[in-house]
PDB file of C-alpha atoms in Angstrom:
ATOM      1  CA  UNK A   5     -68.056   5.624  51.993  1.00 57.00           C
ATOM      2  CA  UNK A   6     -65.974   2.737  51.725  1.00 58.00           C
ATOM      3  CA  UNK A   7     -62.614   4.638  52.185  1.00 67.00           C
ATOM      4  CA  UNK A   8     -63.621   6.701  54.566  1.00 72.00           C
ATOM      5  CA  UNK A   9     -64.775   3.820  56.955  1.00 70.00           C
ATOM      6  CA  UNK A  10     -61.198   2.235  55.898  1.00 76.00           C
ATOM      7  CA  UNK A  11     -59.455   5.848  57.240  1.00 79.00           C
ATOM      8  CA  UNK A  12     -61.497   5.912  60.493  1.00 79.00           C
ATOM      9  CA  UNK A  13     -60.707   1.955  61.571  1.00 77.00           C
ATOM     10  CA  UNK A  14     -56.928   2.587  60.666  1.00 80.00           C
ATOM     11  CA  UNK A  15     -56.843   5.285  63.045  1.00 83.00           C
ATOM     12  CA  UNK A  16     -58.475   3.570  65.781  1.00 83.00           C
ATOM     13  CA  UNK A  17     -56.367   0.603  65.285  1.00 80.00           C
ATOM     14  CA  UNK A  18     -53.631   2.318  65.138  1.00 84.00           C
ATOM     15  CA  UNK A  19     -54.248   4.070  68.167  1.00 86.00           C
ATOM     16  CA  UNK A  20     -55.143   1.277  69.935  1.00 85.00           C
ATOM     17  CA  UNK A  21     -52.084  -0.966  69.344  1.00 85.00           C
ATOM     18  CA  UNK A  22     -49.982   1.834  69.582  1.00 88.00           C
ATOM     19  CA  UNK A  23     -50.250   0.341  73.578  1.00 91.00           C
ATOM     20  CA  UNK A  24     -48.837  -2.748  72.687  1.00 91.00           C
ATOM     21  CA  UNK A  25     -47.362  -2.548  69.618  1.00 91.00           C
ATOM     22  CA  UNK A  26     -43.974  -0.706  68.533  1.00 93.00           C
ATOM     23  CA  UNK A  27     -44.140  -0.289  64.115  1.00 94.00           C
ATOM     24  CA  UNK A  28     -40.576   0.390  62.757  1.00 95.00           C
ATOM     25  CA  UNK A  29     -41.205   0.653  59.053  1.00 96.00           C
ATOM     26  CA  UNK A  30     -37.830   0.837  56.414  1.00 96.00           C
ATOM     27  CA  UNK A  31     -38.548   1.930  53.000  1.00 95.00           C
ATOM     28  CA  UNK A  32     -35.532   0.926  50.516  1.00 95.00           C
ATOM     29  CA  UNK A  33     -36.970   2.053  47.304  1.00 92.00           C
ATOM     30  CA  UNK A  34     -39.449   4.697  45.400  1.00 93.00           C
ATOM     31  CA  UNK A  35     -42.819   3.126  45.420  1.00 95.00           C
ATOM     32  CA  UNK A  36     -44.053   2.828  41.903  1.00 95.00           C
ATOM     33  CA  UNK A  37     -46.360   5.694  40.842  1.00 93.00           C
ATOM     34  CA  UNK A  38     -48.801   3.140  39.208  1.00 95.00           C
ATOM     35  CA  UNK A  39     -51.112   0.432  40.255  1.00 96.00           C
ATOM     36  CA  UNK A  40     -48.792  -2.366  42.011  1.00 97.00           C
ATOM     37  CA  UNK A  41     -48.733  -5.979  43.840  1.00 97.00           C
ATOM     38  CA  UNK A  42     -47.022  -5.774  47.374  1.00 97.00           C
ATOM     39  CA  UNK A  43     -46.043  -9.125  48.352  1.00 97.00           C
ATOM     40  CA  UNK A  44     -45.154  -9.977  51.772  1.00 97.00           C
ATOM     41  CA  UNK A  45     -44.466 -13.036  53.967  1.00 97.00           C
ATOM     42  CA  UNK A  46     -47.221 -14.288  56.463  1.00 94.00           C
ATOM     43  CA  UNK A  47     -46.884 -15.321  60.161  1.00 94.00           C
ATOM     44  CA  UNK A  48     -49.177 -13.532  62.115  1.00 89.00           C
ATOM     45  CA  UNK A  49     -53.007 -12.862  61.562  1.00 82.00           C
ATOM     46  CA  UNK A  50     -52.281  -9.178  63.058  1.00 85.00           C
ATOM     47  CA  UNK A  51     -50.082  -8.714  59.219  1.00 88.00           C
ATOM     48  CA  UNK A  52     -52.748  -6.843  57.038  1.00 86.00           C
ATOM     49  CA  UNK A  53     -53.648  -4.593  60.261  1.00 85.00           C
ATOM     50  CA  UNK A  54     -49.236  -3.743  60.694  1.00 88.00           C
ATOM     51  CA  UNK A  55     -49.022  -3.339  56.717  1.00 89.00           C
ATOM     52  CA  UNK A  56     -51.506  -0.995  56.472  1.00 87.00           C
ATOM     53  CA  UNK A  57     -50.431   1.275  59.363  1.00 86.00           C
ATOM     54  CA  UNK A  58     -46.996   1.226  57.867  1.00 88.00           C
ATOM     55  CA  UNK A  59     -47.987   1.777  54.209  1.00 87.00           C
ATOM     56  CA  UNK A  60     -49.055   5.203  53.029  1.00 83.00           C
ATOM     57  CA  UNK A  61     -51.526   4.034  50.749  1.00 87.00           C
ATOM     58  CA  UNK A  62     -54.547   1.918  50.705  1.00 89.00           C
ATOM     59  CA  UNK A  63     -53.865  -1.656  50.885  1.00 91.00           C
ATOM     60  CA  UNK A  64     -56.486  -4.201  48.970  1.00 92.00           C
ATOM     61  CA  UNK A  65     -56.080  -7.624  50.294  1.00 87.00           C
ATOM     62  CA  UNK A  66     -57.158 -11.329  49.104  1.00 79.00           C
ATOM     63  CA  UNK A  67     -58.804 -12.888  52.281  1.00 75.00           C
ATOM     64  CA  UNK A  68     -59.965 -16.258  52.398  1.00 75.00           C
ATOM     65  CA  UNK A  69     -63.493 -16.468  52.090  1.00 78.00           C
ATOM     66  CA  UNK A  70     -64.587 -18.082  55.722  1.00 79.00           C
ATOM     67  CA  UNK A  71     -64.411 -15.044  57.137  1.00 73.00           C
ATOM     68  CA  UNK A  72     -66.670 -12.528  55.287  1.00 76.00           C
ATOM     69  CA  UNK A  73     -69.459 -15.415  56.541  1.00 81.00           C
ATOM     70  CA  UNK A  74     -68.308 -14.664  60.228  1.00 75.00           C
ATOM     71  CA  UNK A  75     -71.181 -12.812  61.486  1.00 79.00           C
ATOM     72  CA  UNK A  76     -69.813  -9.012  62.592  1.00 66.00           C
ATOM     73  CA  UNK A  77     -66.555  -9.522  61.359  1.00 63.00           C
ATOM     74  CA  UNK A  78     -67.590 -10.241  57.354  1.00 71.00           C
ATOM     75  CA  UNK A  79     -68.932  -6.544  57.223  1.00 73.00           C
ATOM     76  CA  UNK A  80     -66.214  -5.413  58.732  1.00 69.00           C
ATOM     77  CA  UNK A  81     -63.554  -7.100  56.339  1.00 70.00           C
ATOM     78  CA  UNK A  82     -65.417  -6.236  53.748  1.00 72.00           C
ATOM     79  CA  UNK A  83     -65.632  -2.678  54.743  1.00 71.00           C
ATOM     80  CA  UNK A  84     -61.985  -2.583  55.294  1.00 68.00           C
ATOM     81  CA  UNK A  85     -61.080  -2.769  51.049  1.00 73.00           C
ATOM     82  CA  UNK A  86     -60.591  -6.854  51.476  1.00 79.00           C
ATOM     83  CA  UNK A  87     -62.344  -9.549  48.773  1.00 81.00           C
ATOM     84  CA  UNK A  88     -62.917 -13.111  49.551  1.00 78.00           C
ATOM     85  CA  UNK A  89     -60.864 -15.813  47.804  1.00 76.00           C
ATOM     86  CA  UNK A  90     -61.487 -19.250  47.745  1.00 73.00           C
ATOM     87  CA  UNK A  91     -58.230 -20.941  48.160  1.00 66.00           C
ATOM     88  CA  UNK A  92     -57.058 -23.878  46.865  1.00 62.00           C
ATOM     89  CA  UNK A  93     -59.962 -23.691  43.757  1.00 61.00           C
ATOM     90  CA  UNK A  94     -58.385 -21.546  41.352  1.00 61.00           C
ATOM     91  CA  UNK A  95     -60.315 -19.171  42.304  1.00 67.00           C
ATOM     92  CA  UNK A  96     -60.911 -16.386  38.601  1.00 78.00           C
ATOM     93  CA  UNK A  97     -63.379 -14.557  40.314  1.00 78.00           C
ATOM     94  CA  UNK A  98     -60.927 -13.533  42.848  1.00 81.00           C
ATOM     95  CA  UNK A  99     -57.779 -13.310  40.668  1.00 82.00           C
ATOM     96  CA  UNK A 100     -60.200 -10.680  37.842  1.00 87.00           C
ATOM     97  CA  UNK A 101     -60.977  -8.678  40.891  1.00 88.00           C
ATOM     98  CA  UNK A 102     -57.241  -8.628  41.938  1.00 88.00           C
ATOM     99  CA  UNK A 103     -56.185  -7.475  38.246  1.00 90.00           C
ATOM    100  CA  UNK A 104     -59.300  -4.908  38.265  1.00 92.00           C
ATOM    101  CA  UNK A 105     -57.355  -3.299  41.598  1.00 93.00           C
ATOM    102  CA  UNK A 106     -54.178  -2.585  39.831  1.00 94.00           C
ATOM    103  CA  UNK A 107     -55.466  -1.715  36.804  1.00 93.00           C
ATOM    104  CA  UNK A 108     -57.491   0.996  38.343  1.00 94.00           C
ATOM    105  CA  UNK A 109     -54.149   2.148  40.114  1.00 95.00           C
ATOM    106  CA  UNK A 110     -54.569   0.442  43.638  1.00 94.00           C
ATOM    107  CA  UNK A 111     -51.864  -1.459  45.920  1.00 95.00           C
ATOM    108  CA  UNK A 112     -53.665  -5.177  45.983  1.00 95.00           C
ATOM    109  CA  UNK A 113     -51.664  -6.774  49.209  1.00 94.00           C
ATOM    110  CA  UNK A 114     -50.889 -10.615  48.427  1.00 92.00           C
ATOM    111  CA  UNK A 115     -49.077 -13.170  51.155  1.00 92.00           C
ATOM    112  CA  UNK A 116     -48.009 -15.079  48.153  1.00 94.00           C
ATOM    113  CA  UNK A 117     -46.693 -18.565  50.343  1.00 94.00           C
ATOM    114  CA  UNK A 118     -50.637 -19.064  50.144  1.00 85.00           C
ATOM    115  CA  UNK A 119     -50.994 -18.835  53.834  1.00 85.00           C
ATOM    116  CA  UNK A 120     -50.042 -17.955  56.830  1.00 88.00           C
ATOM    117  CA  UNK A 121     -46.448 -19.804  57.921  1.00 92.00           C
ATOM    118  CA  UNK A 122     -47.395 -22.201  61.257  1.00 90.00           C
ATOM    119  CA  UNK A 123     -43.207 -22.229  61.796  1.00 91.00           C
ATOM    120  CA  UNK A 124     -42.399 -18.187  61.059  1.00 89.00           C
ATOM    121  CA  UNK A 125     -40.510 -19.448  58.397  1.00 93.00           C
ATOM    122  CA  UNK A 126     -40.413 -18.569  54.850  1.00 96.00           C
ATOM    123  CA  UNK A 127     -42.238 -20.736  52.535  1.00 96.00           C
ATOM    124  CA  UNK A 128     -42.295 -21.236  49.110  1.00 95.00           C
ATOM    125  CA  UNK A 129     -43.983 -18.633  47.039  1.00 96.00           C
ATOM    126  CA  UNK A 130     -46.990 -19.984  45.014  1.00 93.00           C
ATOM    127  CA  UNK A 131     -47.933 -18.539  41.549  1.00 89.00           C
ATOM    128  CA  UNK A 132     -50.817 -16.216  42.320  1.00 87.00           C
ATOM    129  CA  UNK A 133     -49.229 -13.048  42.629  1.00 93.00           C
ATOM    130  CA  UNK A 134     -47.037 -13.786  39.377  1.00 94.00           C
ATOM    131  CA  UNK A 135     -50.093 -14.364  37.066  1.00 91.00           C
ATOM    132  CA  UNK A 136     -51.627 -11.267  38.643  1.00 92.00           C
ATOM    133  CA  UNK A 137     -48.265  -9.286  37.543  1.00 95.00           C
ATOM    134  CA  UNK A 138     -48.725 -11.009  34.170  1.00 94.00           C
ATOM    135  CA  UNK A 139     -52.552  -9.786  33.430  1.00 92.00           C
ATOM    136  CA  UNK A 140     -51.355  -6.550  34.547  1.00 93.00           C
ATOM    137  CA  UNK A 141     -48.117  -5.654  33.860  1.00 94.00           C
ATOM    138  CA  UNK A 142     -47.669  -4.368  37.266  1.00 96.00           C
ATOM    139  CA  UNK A 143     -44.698  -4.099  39.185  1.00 98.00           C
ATOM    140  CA  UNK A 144     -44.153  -6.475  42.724  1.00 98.00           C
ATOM    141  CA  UNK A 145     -42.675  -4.639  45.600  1.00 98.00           C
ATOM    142  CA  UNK A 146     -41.783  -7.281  48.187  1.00 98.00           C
ATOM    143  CA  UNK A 147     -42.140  -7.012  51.644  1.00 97.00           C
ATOM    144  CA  UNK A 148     -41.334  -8.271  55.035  1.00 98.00           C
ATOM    145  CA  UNK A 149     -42.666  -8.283  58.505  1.00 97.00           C
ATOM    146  CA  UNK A 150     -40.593  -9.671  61.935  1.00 97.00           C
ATOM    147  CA  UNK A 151     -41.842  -9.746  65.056  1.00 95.00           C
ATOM    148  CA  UNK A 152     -39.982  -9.576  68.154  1.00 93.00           C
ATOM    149  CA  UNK A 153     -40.056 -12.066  70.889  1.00 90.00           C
ATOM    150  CA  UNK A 154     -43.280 -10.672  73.653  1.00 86.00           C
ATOM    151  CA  UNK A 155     -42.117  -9.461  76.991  1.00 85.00           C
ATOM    152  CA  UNK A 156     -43.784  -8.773  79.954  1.00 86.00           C
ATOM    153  CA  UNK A 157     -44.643  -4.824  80.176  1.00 84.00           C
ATOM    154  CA  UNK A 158     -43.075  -3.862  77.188  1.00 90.00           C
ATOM    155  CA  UNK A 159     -44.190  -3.101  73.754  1.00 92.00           C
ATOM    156  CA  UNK A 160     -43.763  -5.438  71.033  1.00 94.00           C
ATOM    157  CA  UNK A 161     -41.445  -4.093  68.639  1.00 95.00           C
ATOM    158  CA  UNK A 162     -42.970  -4.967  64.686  1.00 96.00           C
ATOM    159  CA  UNK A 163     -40.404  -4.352  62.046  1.00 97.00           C
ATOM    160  CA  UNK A 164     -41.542  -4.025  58.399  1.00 97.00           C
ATOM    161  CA  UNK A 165     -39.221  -3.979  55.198  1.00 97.00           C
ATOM    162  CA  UNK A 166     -40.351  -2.354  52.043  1.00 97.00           C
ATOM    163  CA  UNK A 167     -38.073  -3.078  49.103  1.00 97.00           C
ATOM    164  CA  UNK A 168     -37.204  -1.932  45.981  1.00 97.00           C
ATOM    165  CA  UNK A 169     -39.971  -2.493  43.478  1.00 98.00           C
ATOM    166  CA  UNK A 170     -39.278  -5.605  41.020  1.00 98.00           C
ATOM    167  CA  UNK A 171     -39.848  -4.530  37.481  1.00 97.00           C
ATOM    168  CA  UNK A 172     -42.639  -6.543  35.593  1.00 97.00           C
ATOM    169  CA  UNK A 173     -40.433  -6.971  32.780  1.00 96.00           C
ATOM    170  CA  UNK A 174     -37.743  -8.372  35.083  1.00 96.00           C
ATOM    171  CA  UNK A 175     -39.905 -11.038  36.373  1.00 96.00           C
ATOM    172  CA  UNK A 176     -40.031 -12.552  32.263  1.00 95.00           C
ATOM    173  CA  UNK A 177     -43.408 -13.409  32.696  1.00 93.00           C
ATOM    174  CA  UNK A 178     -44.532 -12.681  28.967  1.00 87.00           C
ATOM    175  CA  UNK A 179     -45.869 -15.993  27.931  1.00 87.00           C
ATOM    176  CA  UNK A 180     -47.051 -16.994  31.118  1.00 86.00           C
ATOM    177  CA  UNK A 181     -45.786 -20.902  30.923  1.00 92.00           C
ATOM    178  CA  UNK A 182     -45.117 -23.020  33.817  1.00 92.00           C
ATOM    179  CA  UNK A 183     -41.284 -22.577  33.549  1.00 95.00           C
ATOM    180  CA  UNK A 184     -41.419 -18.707  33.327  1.00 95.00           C
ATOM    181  CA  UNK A 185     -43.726 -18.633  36.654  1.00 95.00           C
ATOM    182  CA  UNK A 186     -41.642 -21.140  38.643  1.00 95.00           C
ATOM    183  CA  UNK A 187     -38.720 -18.623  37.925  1.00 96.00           C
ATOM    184  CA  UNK A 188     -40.552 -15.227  38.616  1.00 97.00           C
ATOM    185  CA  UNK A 189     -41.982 -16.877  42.090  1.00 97.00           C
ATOM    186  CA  UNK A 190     -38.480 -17.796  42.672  1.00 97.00           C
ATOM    187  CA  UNK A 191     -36.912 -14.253  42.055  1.00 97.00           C
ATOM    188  CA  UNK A 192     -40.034 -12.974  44.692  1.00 98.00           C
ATOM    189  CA  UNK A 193     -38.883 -15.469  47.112  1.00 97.00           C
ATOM    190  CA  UNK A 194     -35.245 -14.573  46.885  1.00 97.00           C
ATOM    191  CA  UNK A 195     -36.255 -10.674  47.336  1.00 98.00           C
ATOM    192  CA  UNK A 196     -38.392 -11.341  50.311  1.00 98.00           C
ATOM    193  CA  UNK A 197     -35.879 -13.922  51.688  1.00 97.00           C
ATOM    194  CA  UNK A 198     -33.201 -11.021  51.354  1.00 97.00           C
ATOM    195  CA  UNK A 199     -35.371  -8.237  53.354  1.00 97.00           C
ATOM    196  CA  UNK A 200     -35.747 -11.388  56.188  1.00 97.00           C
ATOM    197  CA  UNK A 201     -32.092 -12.001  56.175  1.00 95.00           C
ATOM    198  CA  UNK A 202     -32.518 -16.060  55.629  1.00 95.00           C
ATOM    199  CA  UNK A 203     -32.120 -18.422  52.857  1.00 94.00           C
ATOM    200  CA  UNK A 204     -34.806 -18.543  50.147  1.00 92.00           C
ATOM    201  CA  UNK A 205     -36.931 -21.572  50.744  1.00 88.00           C
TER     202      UNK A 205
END
């Protein structure tokens, strides 16, 4: 029930901001034929809607909890494969249902600067989607999303950049200490910083 209701709104949103919206979607790798993180920077509230009409698979997101109690629209997020998350708390619940998804072979969707950037620029990457990778041994495939400037009576062109999928034993993540997390969320900012074209932060 749940994915079906997921198929049907992507379609209608996808027809509908097919009107204002132009997707141009580069993949640059094989997506990993297991359960994975995809990790993408965050400036626009409209980014889960443009990754999952790019992405040929179900996307599971983290979404701060506020807005499942938004009368309407909690039903509707909920509906739409996303979990609440109570940032800022250390939130297990969240993170065992995140490690469930990948286990079970799904694409869990992370914004891993914690947030969505204010500026449009990159921020740094917190730990969240590392320790995920960790309890998993999943593989991150970073991702990026630009949006062009709006003008008047044209359609806003939305670029999004899959990369190549960062190996879990690449991101040396095996004892899970402080230092080894500070370096994997570095290597994740570097690949996402690399798809944007700017420094890493």
């Amino acid at each position: 029930m749940e994915m079906a209701f997921y198929d049907v709104g992507k379609g209608i949103v996808t027809f509908l901001l097919w009107f204002t919206h132009r997707l141009e979607v580069e993949f640059q790798g094989e997506l990993p034929n297991k359960g994975f993180i995809l990790a993408c920077n965050h400036v626009s509230d409209f980014d889960p809607v443009m990754l999952g009409m790019a992405f040929p698979k179900r996307i599971r997101y983290m979404a701060k909890e506020e807005l499942f109690r938004v009368p309407v629209l909690g039903p509707i997020v909920r509906g739409l494969g996303a979990f609440p998350v109570a940032r800022g708390k250390g939130d297990t619940g969240a993170i065992s249902q995140a490690v469930e998804i990948v286990r079970e072979g799904g694409v869990l969707g992370i914004f891993p600067e914690g947030g969505r950037s204010r500026d449009g620029k990159l921020h740094k990457i917190k730990s969240g989607t590392a320790v995920v990778a960790s309890q998993t041994g999943a593989d991150i495939v970073p991702a990026c999303i630009v949006y062009e400037p709006r003008r008047l009576f044209r359609r806003r062109r939305v670029t999004i950049r899959i990369g190549e999928a960062i190996p879990n034993e690449a991101l040396g993540i095996a004892e899970r200490s402080k230092s080894e997390l500070r370096a994997a969320n570095a290597l994740l900012g570097e690949r996402i910083a690399g798809l944007l074209g700017v420094e890493a932060p």
